[in-house]
Coordinates of C-alpha atoms and ligand atoms in Angstrom, one line a residue:
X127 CA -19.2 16.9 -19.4
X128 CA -19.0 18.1 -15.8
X129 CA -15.9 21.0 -16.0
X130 CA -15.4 20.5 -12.4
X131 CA -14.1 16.9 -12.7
X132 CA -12.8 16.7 -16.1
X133 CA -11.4 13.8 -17.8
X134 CA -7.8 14.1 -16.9
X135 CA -9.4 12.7 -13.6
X136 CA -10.0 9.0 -15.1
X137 CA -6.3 9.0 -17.0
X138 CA -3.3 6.7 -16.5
X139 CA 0.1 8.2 -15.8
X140 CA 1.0 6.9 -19.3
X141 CA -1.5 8.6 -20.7
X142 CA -0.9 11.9 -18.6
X143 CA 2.8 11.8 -19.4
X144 CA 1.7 11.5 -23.6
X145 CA -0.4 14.1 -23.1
X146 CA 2.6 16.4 -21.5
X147 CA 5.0 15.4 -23.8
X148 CA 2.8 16.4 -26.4
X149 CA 2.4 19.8 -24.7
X150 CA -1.6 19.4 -25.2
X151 CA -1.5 19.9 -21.1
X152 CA 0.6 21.5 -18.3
X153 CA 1.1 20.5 -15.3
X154 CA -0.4 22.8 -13.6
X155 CA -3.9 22.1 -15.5
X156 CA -3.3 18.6 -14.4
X157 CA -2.9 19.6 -10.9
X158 CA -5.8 21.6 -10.7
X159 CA -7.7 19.1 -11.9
X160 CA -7.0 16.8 -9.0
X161 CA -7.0 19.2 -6.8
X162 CA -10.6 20.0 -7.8
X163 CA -11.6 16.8 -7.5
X164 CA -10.0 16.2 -3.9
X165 CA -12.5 19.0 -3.3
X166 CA -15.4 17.4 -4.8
X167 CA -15.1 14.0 -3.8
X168 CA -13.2 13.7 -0.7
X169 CA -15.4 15.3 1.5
X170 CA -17.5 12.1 1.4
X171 CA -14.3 9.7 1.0
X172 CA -12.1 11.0 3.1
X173 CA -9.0 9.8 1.6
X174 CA -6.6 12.8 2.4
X175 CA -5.6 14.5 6.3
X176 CA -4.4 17.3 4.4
X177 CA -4.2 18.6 0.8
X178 CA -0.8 20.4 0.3
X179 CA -2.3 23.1 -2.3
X180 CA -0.6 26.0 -3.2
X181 CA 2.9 23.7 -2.9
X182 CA 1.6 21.2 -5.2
X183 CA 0.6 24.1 -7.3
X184 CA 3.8 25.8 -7.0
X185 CA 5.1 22.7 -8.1
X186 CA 3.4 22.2 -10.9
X187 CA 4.5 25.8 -12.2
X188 CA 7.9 25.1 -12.1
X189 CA 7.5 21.4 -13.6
X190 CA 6.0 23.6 -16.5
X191 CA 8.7 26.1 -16.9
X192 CA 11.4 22.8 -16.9
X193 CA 9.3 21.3 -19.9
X194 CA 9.4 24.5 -21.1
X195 CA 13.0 25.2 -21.4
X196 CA 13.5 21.5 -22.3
X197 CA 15.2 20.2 -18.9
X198 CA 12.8 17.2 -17.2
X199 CA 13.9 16.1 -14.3
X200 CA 12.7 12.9 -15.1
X201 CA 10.0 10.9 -17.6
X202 CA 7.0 11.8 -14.4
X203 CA 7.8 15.3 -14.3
X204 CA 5.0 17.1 -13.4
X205 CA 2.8 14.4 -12.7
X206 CA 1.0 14.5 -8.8
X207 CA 1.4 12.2 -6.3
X208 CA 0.0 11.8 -2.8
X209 CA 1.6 9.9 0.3
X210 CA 0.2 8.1 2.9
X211 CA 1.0 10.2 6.3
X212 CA 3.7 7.9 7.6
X213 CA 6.6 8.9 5.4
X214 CA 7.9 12.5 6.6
X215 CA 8.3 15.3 4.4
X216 CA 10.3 18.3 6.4
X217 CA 8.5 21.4 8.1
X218 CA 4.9 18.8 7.0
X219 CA 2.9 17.2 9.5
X220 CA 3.4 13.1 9.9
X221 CA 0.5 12.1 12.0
X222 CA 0.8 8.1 10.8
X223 CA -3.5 8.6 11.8
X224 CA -2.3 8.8 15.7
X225 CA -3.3 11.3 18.1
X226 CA 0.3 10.3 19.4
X227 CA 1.6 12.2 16.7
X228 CA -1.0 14.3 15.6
X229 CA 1.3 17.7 16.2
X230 CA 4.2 16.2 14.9
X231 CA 6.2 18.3 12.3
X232 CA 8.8 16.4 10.8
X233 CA 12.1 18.1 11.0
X234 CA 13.6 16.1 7.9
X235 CA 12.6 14.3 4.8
X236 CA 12.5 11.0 4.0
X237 CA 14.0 9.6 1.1
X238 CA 11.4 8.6 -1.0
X239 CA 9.7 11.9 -0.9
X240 CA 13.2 13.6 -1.7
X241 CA 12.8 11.2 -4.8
X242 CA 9.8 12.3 -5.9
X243 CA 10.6 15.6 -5.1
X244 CA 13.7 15.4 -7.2
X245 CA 11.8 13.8 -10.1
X246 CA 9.6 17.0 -10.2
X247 CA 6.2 15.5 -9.1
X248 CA 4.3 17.5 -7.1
X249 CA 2.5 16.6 -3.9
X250 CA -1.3 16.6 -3.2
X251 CA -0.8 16.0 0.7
X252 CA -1.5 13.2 2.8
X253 CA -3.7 10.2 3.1
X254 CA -5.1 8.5 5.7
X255 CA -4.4 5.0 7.1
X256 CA -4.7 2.7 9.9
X257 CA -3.1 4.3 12.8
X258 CA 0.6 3.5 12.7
X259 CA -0.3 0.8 9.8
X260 CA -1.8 -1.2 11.8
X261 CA -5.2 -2.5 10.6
X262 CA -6.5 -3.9 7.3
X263 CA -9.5 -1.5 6.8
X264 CA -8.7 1.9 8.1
X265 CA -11.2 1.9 10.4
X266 CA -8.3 2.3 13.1
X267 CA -7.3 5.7 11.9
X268 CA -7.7 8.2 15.2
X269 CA -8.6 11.0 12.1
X270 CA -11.7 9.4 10.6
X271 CA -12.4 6.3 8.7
X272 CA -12.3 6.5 5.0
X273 CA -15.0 5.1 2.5
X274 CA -14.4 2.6 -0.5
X275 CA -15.3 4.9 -3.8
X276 CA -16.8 1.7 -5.3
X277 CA -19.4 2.1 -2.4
X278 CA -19.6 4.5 0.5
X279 CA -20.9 1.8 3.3
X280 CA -17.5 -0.3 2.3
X281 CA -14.2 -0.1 3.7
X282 CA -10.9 0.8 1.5
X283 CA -9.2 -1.5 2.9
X284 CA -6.2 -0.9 4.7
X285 CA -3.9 -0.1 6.4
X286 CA -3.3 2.3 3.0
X287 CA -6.9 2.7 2.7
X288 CA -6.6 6.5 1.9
X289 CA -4.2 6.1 -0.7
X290 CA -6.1 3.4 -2.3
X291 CA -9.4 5.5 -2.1
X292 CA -7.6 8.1 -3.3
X293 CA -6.7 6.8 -6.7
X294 CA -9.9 5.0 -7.2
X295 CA -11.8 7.7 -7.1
X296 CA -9.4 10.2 -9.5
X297 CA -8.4 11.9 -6.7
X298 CA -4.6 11.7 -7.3
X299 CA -3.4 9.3 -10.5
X300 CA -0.4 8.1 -7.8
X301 CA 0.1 7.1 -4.4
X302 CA 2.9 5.6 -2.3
X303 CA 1.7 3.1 0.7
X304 CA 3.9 1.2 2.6
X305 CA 2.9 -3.1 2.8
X306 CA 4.1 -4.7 6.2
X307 CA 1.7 -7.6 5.4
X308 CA -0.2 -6.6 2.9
X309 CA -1.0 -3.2 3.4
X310 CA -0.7 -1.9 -0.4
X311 CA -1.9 -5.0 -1.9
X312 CA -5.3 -5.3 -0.1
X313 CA -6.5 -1.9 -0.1
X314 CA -5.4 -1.8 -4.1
X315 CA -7.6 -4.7 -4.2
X316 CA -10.7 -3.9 -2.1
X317 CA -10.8 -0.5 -4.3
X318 CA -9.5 -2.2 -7.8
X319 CA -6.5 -0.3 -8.1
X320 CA -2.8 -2.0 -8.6
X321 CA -1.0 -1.9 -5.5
X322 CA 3.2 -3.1 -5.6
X323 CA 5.2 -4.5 -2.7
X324 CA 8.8 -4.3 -4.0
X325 CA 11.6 -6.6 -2.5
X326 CA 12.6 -5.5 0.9
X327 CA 15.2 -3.8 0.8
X328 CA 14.3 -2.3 -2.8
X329 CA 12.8 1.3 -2.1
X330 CA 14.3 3.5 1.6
X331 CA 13.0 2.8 4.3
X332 CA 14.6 6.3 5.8
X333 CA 11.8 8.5 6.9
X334 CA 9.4 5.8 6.9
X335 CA 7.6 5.8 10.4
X336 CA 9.0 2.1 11.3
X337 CA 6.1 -0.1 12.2
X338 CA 7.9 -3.7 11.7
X339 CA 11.1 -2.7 10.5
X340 CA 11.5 -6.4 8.9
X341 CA 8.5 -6.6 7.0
X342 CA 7.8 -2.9 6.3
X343 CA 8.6 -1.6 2.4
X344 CA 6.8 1.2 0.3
X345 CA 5.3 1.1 -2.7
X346 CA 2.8 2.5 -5.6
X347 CA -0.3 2.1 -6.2
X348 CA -1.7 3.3 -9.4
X349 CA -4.3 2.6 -11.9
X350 CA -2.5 0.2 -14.0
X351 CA 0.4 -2.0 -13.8
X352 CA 2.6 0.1 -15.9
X353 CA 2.1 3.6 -14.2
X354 CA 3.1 1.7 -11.4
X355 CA 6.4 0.2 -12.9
X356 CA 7.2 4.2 -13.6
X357 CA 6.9 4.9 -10.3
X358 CA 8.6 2.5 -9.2
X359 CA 11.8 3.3 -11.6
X360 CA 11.7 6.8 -9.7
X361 CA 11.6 5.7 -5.8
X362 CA 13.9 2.5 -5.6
X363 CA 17.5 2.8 -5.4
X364 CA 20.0 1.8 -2.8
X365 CA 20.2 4.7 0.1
X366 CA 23.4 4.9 2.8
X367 CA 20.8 5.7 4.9
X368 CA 18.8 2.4 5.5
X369 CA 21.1 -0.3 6.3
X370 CA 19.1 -3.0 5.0
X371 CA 18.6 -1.0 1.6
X372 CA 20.0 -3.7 -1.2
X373 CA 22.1 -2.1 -4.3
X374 CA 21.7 -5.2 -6.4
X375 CA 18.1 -4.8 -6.5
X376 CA 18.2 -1.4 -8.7
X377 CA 16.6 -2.2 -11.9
X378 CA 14.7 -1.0 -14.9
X379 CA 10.9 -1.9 -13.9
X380 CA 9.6 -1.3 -17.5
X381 CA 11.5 -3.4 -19.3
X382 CA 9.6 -6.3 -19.8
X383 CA 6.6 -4.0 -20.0
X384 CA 7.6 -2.8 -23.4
X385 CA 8.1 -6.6 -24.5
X386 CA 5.0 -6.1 -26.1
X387 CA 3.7 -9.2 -28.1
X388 CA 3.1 -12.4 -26.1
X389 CA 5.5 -11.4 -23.0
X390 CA 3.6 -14.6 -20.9
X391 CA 5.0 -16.9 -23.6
X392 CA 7.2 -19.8 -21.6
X393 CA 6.2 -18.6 -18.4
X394 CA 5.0 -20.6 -15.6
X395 CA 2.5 -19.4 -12.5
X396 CA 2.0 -21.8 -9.6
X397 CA -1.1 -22.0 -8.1
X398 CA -0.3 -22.9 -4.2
X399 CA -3.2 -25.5 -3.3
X400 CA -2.7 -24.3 0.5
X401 CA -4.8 -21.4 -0.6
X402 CA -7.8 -22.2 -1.9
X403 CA -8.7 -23.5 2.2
X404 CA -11.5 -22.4 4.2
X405 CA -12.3 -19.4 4.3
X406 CA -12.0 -18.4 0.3
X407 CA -15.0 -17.2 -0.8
X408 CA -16.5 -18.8 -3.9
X409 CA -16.5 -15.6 -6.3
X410 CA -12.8 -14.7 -5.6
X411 CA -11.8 -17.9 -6.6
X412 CA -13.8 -18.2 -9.3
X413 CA -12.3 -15.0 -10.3
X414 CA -9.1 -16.1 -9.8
X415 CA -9.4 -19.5 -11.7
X416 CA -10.6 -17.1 -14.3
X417 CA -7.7 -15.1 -14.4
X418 CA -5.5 -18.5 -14.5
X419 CA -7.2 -19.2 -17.7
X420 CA -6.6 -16.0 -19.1
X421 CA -3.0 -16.1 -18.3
X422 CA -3.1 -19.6 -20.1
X423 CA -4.4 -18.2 -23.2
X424 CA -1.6 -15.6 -23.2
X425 CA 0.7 -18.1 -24.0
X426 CA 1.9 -18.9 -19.6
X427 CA 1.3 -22.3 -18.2
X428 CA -0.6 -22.5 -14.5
X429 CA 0.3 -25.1 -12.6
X430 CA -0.6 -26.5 -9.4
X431 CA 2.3 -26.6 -6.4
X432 CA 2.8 -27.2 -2.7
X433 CA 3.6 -24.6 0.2
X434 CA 3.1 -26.4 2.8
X435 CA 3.8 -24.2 5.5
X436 CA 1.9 -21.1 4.0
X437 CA -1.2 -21.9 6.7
X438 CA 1.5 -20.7 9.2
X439 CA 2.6 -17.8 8.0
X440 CA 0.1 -15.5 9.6
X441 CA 0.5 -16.8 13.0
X442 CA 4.4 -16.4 12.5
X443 CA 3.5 -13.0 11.0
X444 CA 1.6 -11.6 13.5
X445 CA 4.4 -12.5 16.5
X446 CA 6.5 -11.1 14.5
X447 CA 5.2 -7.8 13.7
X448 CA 3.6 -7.3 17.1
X449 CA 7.2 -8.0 18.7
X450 CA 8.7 -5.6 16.4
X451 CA 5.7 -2.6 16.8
X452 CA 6.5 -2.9 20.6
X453 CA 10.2 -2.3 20.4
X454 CA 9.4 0.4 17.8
X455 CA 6.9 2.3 19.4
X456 CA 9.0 2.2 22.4
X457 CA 10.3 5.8 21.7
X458 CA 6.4 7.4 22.0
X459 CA 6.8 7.9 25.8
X460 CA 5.4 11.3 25.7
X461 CA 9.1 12.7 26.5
X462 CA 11.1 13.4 23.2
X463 CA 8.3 14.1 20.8
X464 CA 4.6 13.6 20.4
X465 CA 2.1 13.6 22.9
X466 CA 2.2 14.3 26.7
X467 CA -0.3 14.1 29.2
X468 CA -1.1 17.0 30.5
X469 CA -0.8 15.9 34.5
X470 CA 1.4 13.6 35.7
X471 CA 2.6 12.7 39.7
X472 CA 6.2 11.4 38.4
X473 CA 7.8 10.1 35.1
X474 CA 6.4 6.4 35.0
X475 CA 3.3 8.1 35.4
X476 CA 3.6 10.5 32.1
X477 CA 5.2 7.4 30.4
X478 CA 1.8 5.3 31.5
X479 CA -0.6 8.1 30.9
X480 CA 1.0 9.8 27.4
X481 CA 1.0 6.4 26.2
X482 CA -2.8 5.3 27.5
X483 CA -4.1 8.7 26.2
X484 CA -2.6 8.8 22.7
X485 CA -2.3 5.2 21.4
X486 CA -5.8 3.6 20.0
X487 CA -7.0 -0.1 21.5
X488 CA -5.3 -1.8 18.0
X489 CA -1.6 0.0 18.7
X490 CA -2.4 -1.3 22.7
X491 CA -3.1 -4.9 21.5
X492 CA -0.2 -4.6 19.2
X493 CA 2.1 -3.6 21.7
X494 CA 0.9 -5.9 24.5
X495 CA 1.1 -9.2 22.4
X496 CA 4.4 -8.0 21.5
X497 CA 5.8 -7.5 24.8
X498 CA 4.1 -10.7 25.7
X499 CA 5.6 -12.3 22.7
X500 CA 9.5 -11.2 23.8
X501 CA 9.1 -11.3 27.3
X502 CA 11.5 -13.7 29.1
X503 CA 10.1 -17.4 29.5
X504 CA 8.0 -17.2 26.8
X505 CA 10.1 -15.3 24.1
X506 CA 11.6 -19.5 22.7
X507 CA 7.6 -21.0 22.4
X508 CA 6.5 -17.4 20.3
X509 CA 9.2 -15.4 18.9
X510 CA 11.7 -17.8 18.0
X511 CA 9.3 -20.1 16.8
X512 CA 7.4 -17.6 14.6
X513 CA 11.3 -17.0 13.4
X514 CA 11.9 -20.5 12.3
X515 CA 8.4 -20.5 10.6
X516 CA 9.8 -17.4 8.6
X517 CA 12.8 -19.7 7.4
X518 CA 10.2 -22.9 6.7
X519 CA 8.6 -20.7 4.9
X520 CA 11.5 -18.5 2.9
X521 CA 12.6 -22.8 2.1
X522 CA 9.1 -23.4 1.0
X523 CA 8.3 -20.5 -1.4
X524 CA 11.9 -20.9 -3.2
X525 CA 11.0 -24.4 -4.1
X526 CA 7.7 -23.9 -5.5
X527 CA 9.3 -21.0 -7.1
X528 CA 12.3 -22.8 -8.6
X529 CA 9.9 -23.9 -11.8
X530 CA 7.7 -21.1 -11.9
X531 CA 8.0 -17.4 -12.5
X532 CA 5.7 -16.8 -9.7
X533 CA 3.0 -17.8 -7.3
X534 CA -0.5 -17.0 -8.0
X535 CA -3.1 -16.1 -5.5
X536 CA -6.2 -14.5 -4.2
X537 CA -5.2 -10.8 -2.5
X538 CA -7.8 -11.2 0.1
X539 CA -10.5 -14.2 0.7
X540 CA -13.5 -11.6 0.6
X541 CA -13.9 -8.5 -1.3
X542 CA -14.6 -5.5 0.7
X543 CA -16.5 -5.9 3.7
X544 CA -19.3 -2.8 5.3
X545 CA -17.9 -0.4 7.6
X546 CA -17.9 -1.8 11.4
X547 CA -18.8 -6.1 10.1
X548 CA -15.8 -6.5 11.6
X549 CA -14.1 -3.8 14.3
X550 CA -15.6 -6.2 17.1
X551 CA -13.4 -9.1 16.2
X552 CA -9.8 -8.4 15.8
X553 CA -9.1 -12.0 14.9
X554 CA -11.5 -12.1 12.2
X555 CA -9.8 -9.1 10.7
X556 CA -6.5 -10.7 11.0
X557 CA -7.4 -13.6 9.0
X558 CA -7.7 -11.3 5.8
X559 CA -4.3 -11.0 6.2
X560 CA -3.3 -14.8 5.0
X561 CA -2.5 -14.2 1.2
X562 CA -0.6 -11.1 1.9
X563 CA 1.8 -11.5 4.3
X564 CA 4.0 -14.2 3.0
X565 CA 5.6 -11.9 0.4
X566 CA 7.0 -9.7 3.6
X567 CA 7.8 -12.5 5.7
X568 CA 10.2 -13.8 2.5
X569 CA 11.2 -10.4 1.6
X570 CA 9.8 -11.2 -1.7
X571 CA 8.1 -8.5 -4.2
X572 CA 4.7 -8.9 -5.1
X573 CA 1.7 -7.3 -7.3
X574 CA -1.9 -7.3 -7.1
X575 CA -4.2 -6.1 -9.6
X576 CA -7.7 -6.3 -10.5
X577 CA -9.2 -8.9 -11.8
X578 CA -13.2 -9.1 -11.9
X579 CA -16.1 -7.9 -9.7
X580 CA -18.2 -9.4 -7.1
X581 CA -22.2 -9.6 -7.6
X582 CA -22.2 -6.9 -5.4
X583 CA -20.1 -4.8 -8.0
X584 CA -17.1 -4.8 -5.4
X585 CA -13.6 -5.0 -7.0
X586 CA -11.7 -8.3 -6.7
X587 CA -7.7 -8.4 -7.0
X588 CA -5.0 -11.2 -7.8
X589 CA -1.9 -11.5 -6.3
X590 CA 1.6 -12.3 -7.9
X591 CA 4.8 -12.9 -5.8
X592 CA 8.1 -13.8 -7.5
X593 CA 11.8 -14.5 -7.2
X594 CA 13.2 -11.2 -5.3
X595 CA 15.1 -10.2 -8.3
X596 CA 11.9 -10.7 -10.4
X597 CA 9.7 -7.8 -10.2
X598 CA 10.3 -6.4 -13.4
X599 CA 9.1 -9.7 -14.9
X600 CA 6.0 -9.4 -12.3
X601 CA 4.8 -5.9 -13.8
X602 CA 5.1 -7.3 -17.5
X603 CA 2.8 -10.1 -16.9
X604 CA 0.3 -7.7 -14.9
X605 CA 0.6 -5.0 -17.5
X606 CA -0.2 -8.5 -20.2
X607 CA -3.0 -9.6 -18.3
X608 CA -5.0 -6.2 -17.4
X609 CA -4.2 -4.8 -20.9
X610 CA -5.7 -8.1 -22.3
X611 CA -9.0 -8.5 -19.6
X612 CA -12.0 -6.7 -20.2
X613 CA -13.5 -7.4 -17.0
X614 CA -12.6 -4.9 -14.7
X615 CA -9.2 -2.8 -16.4
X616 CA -9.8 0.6 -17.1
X617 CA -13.1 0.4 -15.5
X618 CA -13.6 3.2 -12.2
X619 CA -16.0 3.6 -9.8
X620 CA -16.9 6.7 -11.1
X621 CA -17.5 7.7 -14.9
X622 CA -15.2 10.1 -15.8
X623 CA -16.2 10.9 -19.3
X624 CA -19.9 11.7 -17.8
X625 CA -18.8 14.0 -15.3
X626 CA -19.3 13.6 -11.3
X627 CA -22.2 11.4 -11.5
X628 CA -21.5 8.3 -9.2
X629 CA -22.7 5.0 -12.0
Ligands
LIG948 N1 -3.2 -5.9 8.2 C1 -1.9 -6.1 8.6 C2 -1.7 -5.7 10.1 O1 -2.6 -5.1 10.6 C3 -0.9 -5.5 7.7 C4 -0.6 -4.1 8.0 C5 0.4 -3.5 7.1 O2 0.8 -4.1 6.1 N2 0.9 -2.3 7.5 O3 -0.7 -6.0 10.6

């Protein structure tokens, strides 16, 4: 075995967390070894803007000396965990991949960091994205783009493309992303990693850099469907400091993981015919009609039902979150913080040139057909009619949810696509978006997790959305399903019992 990379690389939180319990591994070997293989790896991946070293080690020393004297902060003590560089960590850089902010030390920390923080995990640094979240392969990131692990001439995904990456390829065995419309889920599935999109309102959205502050929410993504539910358990929780943060929604997320025999037993999964449109390729929905078997033999019925308004939702979605990133980025005017041109005549003229300088052509287009979308005349024909389509829709899901436990779907329509197929046609990347962004236009929580591989040996993922209260129900079945499918659980793009080799 290669020492440099060793085997704690390939593990599962669960397993991490036996294995520290057991005291056959600190957390400070663990740490190394991720660290070690950030060093190895990412220099060709390009998952991380910055690896936070000697604090994670630091870290990791004291989780040590808690477990030591018997005093756990919590059951991921110890255990790494990397963020995606839009959530702010005091006296750290938050760059959100923008050369708006690309000096920008955060002053405070978010909440969700303070919680992992608090549950003694230390942290690896920060991963790449699509600048301000906006993108769907990271190939908008102003730092560099960042390469799928599964193969190096295919894109993570995005816009958490670096987090996704990231855990693929054993560089961290956790990461946080946040999902405005499908920003965890995609990249999870383009790089065959489990990516969750609570319930708005589920985890803080204090500190997170606000990109569509209806639609945005963090989340994990893991190797498996149960690390993920543990992570989960430590960073939701109602916070005084985001007003649309939801109390009732605090909940045990491995409960129903620990069922253990036949939890799919007298559950139903719908199967929304609106999906399976143009567009799907044939292996993902071969792969998901596979998975709908497999569900069936675990004791769940699938079922066929109706949203009929789903083949709106992206339109809706994309006035929507374009109207929002324009009021949000609003503040970037090169006069309180971030960027500033250098020579100006008068102050429209720094806003105009901080703004043209700093802000890539996707965060323009964003903000134009927002402004567009909310300017007076036209804001009744786009906004308010992508805001009625949001209600259609909200109507919709409910009912096909009201005798199912949740809707099944494909993640994405292709797997992952080559680096640069498709920067030249905005649209065309937009239309990945379709299966994704009706879970934040509802508010709804929703999962996606492996399930099979392309002919080109690309990762393909499955999608569940559920009830808003029903994510702990959600992680059971995933947990059921990937524990039970030998296609694609437990497998990584590298082979971490043989050392560094790439398969
Ligand atoms: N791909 C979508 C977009 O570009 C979703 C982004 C996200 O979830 N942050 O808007």
């Amino acid at each position: 075995m290669n020492d440099r990379i060793p085997a704690l690389c390939g593990l599962t939180v669960v397993e991490l967390v036996r294995l520290l319990d057991r005291g056959e591994v600190s957390s400070t070997e663990i740490t190394r070894a991720y660290l070690n293989c950030i060093r190895e790896r990412d220099l060709q991946i390009h998952a991380f803007l910055e690896v936070f070293e000697e604090e994670a080690l630091a870290g990791a020393a004291m989780a040590d000396q808690r477990r030591a004297e018997k005093r756990t902060l919590s059951a991921l003590d110890g255990i790494p965990v990397a963020i995606k560089d839009n959530m702010v960590m005091k006296g750290h850089l938050c760059s959100c991949a923008s050369k708006m902010l690309a000096d920008f030390r955060s002053p405070y920390t978010s909440t969700v960091v303070a919680k992992l923080q608090a549950a003694g995990m230390p942290i690896l640094g920060r991963l790449n994205m699509d600048e301000f979240a906006m993108g769907s392969s990271t190939e908008n990131s102003a730092m560099g783009v960042t390469r799928n692990p599964w193969n190096l001439e295919y894109v993570p995904g995005g816009s958490s493309g670096g987090s996704a990456a990231a855990v693929a390829a054993g560089m961290t065995p956790v990461a946080l992303g946040s999902d405005t419309g499908g920003s965890i889920r995609q990249p999870a599935s383009f790089c065959g990693v489990v990516g969750v999109k609570p319930a708005y309102g589920t985890v803080s959205r204090y500190g997170l850099v606000a990109f569509a502050s209806s639609l945005d929410q963090i989340g994990p993504l893991c190797k498996t469907a149960a690390d993920a539910a543990l992570v989960m358990n430590v960073i939701a929780g109602y916070d005084a400091h985001d007003a649309t943060s939801d109390g009732a929604l605090q909940a045990n997320f491995t409960t129903d993981i620990k069922k253990g025999s036949a939890p799919l037993f007298g559950l139903c999964f719908g199967l929304p015919k609106e999906c399976f449109g143009q567009g799907l390729q044939e292996e993902v929905k071969d792969a998901l009609l596979h998975a709908a078997q497999r569900l069936k033999a675990l004791g769940a019925e699938v079922k066929e039902v109706s949203v009929p308004s789903l083949p709106y939702a992206l339109s809706a979605y994309y006035v929507i979150s374009s109207a929002e990133a324009s009021s949000n980025l609003a503040r970037f005017d090169g006069v309180r913080y971030g960027y500033r041109a250098k020579e100006y005549a008068d102050l429209d003229e720094l806003y105009r040139k901080s703004r043209q300088e700093a802000f890539g052509m996707e965060v323009k287009r964003r903000v134009m057909l927002g402004t567009f979308a909310l300017s007076s005349g036209y804001q009744d024909q786009y906004y308010l009619k992508a805001q009625q389509v949001r209600e259609l829709l909200r109507y919709d899901v409910a009912q096909a949810l009201t005798d199912c436990a949740a809707l099944l779907s494909p993640v994405a329509p292709t797997p992952a696509y080559r680096l640069g197929e498709k920067t030249a046609d905005p649209m065309e990347m937009y239309l990945g978006d379709i299966y994704t962004v009706p879970a934040n236009i509802t508010g709804l929580p929703a999962v996606s997790l492996p399930c099979g591989l392309s002919s080109s040996g690309l990762p393909i993922g499955m999608s569940l959305m559920g009830a808003r209260d029903s994510l702990p129900t959600l992680m059971g079945a995933a947990a059921c399903y990937e524990q039970s499918e030998k296609v694609n659980a437990g497998l990584h793009p590298y082979d971490f019992t043989e050392g560094s080799e790439r398969k």
